[in-house]
mmCIF file of C-alpha atoms and ligand atoms in Angstrom:
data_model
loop_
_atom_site.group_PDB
_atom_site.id
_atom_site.type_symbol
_atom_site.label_atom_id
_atom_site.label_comp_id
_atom_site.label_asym_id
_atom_site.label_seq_id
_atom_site.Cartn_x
_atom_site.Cartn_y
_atom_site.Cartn_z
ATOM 1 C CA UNK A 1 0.000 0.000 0.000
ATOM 2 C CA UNK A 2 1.248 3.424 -0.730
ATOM 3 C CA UNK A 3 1.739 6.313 1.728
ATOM 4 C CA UNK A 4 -1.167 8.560 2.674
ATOM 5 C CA UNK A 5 -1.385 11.679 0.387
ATOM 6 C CA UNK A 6 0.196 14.832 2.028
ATOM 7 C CA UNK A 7 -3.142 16.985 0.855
ATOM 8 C CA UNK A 8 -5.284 14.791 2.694
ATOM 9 C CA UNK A 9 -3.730 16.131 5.642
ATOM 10 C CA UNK A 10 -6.694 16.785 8.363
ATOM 11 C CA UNK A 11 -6.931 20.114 10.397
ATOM 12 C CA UNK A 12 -7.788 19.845 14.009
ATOM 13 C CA UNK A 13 -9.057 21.872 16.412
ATOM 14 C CA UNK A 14 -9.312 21.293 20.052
ATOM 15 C CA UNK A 15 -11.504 22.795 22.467
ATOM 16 C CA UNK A 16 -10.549 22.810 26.044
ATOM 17 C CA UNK A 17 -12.185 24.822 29.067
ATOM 18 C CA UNK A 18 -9.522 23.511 31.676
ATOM 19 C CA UNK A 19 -5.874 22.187 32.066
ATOM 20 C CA UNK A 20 -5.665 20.549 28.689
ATOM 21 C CA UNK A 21 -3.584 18.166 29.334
ATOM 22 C CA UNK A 22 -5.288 15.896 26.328
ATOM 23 C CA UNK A 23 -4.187 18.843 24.425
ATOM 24 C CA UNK A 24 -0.377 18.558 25.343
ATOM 25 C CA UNK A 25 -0.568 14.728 24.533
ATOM 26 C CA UNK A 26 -1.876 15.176 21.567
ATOM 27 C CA UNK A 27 0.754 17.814 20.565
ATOM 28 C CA UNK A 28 3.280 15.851 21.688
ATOM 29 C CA UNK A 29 2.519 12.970 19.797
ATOM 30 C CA UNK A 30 2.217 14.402 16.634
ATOM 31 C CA UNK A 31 5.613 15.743 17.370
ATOM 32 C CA UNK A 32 6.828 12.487 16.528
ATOM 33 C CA UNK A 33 4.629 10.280 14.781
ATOM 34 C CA UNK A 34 3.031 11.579 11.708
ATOM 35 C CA UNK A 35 -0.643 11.547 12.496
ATOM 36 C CA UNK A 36 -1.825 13.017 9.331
ATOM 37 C CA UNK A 37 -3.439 16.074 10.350
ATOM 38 C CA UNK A 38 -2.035 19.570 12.216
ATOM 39 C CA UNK A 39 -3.537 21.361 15.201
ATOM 40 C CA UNK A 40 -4.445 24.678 13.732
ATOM 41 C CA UNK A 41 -7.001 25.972 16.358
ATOM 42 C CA UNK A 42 -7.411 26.031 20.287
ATOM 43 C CA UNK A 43 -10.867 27.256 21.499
ATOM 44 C CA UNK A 44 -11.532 27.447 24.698
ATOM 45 C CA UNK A 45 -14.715 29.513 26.625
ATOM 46 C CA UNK A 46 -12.898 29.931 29.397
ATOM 47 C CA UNK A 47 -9.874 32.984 29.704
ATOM 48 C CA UNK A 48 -8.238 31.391 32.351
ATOM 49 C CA UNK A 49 -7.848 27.697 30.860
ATOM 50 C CA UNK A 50 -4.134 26.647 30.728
ATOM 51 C CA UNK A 51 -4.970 25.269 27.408
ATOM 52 C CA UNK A 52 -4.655 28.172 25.815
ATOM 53 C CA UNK A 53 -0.745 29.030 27.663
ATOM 54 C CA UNK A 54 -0.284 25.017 26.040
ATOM 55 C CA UNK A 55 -1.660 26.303 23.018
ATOM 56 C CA UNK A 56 0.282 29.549 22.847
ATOM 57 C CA UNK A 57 3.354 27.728 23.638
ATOM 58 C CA UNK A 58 3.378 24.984 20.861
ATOM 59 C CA UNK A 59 2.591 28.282 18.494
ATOM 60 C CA UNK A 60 -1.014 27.071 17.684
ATOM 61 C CA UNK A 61 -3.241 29.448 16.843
ATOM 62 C CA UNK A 62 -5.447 29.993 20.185
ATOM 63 C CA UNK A 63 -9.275 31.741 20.744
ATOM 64 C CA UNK A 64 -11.392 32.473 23.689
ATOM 65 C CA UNK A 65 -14.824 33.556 23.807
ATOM 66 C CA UNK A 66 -16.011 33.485 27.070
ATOM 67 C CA UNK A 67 -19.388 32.426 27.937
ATOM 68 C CA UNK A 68 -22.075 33.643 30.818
ATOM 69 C CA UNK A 69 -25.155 32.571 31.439
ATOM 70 C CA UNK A 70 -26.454 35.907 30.053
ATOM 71 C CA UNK A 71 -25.182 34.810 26.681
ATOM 72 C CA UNK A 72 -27.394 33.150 23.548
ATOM 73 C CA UNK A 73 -26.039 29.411 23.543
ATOM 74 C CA UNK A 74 -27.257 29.742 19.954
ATOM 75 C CA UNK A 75 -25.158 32.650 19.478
ATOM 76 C CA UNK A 76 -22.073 31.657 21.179
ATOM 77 C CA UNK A 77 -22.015 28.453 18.872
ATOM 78 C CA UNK A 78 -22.863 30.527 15.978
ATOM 79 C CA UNK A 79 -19.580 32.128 16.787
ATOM 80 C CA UNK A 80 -17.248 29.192 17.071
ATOM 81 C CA UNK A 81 -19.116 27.635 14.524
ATOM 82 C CA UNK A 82 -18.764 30.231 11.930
ATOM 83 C CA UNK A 83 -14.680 30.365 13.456
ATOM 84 C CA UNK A 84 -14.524 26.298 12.522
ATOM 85 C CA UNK A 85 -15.491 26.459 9.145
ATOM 86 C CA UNK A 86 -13.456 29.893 8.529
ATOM 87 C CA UNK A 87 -10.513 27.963 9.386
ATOM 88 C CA UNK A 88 -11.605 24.716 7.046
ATOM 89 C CA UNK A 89 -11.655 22.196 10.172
ATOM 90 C CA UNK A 90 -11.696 18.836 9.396
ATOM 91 C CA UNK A 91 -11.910 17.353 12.874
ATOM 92 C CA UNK A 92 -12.884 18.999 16.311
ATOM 93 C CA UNK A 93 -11.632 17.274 19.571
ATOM 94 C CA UNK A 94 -12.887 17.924 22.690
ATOM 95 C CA UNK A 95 -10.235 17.680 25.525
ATOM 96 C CA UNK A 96 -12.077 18.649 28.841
ATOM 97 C CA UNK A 97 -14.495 21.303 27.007
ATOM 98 C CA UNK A 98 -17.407 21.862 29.722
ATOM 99 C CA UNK A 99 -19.900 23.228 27.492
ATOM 100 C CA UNK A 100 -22.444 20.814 25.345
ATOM 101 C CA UNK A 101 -22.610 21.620 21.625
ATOM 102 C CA UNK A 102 -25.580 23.115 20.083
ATOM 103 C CA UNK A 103 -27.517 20.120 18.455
ATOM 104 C CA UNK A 104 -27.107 22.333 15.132
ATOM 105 C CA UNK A 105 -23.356 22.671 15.552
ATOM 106 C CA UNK A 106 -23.565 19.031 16.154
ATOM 107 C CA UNK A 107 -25.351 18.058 13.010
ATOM 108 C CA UNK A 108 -23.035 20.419 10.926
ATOM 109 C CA UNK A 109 -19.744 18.597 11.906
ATOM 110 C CA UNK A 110 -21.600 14.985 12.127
ATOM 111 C CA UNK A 111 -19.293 12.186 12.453
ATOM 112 C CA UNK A 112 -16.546 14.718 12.755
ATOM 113 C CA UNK A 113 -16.489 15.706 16.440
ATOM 114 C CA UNK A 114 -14.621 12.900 19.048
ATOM 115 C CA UNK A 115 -14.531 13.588 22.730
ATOM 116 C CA UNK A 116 -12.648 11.793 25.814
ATOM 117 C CA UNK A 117 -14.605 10.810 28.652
ATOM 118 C CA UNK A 118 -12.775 9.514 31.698
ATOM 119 C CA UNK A 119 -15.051 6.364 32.526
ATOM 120 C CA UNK A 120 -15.764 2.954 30.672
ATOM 121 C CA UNK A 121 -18.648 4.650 28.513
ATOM 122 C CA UNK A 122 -22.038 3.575 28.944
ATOM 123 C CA UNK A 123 -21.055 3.760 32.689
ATOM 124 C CA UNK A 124 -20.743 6.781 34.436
ATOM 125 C CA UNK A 125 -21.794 9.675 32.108
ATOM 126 C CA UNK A 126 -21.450 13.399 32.849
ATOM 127 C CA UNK A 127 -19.469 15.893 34.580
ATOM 128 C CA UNK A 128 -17.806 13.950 36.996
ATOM 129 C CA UNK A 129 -17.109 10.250 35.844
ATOM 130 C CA UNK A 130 -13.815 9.574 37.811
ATOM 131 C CA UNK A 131 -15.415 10.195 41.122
ATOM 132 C CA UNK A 132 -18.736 8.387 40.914
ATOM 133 C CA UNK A 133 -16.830 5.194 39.183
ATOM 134 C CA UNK A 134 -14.803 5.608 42.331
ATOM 135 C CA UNK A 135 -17.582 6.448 44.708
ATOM 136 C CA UNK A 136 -19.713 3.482 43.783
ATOM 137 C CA UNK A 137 -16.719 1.140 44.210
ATOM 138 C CA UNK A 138 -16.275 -0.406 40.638
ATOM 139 C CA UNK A 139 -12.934 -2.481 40.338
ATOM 140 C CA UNK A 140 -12.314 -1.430 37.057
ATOM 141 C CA UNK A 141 -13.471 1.918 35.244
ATOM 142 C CA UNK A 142 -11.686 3.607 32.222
ATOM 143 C CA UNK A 143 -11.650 5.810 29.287
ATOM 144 C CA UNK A 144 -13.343 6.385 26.355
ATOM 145 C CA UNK A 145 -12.649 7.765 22.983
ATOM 146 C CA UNK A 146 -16.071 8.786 21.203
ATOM 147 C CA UNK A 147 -17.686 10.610 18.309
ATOM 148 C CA UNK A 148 -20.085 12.971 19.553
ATOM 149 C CA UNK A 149 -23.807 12.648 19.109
ATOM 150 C CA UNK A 150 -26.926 14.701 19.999
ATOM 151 C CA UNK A 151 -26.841 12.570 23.523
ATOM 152 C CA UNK A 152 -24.461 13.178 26.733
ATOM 153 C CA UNK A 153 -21.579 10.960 26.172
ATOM 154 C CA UNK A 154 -23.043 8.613 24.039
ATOM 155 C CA UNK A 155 -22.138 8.352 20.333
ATOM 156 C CA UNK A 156 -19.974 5.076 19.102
ATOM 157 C CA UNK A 157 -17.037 4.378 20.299
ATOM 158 C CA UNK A 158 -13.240 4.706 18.538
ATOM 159 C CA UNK A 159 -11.276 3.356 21.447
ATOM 160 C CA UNK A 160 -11.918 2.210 25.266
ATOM 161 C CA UNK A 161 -9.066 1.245 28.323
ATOM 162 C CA UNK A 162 -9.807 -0.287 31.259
ATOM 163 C CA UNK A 163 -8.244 1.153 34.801
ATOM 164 C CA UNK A 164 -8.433 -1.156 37.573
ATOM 165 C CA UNK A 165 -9.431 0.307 41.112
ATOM 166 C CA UNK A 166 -7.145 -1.474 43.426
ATOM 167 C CA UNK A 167 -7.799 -1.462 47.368
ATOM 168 C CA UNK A 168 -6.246 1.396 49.548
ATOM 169 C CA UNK A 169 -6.228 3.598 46.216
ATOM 170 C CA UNK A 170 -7.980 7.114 46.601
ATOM 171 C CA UNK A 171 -9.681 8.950 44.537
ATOM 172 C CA UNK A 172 -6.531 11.243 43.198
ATOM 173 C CA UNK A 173 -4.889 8.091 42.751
ATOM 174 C CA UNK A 174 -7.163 6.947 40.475
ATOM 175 C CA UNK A 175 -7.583 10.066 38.399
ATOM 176 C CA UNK A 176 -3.897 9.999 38.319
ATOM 177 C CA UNK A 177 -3.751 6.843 36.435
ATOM 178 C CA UNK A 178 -6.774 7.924 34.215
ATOM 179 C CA UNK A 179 -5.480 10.600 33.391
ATOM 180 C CA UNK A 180 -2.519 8.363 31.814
ATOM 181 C CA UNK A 181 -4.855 6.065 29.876
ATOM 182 C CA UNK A 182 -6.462 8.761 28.591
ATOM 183 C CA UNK A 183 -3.284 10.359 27.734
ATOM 184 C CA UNK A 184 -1.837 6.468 25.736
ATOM 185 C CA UNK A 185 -5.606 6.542 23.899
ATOM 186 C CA UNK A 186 -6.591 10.138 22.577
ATOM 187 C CA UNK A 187 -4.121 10.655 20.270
ATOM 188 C CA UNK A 188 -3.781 7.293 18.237
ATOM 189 C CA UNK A 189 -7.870 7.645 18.193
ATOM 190 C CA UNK A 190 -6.986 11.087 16.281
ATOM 191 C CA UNK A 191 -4.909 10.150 14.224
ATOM 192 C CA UNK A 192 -7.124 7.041 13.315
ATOM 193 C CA UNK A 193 -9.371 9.506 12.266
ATOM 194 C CA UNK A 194 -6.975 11.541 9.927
ATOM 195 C CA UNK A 195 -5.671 8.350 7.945
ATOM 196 C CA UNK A 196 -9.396 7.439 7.564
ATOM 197 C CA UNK A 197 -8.970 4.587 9.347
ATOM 198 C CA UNK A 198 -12.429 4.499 11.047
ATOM 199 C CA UNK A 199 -15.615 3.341 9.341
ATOM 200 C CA UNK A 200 -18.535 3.893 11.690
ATOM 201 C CA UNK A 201 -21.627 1.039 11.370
ATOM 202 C CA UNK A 202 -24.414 2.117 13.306
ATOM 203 C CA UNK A 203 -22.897 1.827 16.653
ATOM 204 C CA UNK A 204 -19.740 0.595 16.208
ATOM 205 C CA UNK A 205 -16.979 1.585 14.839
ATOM 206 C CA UNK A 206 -14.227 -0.506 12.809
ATOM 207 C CA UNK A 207 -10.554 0.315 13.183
ATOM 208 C CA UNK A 208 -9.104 -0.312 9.542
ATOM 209 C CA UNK A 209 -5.294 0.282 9.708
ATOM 210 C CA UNK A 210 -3.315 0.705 6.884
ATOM 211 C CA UNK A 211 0.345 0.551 5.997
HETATM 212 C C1 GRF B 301 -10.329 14.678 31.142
HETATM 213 O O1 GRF B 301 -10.429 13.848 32.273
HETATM 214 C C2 GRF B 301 -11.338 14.277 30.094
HETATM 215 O O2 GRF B 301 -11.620 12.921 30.085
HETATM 216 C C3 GRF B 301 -12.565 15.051 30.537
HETATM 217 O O3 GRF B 301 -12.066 16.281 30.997
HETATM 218 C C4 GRF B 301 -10.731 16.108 31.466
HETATM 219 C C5 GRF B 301 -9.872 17.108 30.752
HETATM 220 O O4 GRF B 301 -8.557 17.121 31.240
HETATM 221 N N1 GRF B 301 -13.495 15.155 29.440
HETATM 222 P P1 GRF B 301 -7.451 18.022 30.519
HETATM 223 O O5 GRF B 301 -7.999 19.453 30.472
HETATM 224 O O6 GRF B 301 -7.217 17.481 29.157
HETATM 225 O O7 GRF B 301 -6.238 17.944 31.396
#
């Protein structure tokens, strides 16, 4: 098989609201294996998220619109929406971005949008999925790669790892060692995506790797 095309390359953008550490991983992956695409946008909605410093830093080009309640949610994805396709994304990542889509932003980038949720996916959906795995005493949660559908942490899923809960661990133990997995699965799932390597069948999705 030949070698992928260099104008198929994909262009990413990641939204973060928090630490972005997903961000960094992904960065610093494709600093060394060829994933296909760039990272040529970082949005975040929140000014003080040190995803944007990451994003700064690796010279990526960086937005913030900040969002209050006062706000139009419709407007305020209006705005990043209209900022996505300006800049001709191919693929959006979320990496720790706190707001849900618009269902019309959704539809617009169908099959296009992956997010990382730090649980074994359908368990424990929602904000806080390291602490309730942990609070209801699983031995083994995870992570979860995902495209994004019109439903909370729910569209099919690119890539799962499973974190065992050993005894004595706490909590921040545990969302240390998530925090790993999810920084091992995020970015091969990406740059699955940008060789066109995933074919999505109703729910799941097939992983076709090529040379
Ligand atoms: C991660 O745990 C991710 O699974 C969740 O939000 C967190 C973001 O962490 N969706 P970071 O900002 O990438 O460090």
């Amino acid at each position: 098989m030949g070698s992928i095309l260099n104008n198929d390359r994909k262009r990413i953008a990641i939204f973060a609201s928090g630490n972005g550490s997903n961000l960094q991983a992904i960065i610093d992956y494709s600093k060394n294996i060829d994933i296909n695409g760039d990272i040529v946008f970082v949005f975040s909605n929140n000014p003080d998220a040190f995803a944007l410093e990451r994003a700064r830093n690796a010279r990526i080009n960086a937005e913030c619109i900040p969002f209050d309640r006062n706000n139009s949610r419709i407007e305020f994805d209006n705005k990043i929406l209209q900022a996505v396709k300006n800049k001709k994304i191919d693929l959006i990542c979320l990496a720790g971005y706190m707001l849900l889509l618009s269902s019309d932003f959704i539809s617009e980038y169908q099959n296009k949008i992956i997010n990382i949720h730090p649980s074994l996916l359908p368990s424990f959906k929602g904000m806080h999925g390291i602490r309730d795995a942990f609070d209801y005493g699983v031995k083994a949660t995870g992570v979860t790669v995902h495209f994004v559908d019109r439903e909370l942490d729910n569209g099919p899923i690119i890539l799962q790892e499973a974190v065992a809960v050993n005894e004595g661990e706490t909590a921040l133990d545990l969302e240390k060692k998530i925090h790993e997995a999810e920084h091992r699965l995020y970015p091969p799932a990406v740059r699955y995506f940008c060789r066109d390597e995933l074919r999505i069948i109703g729910r799941k999705v097939l992983i076709m790797e090529r040379n």
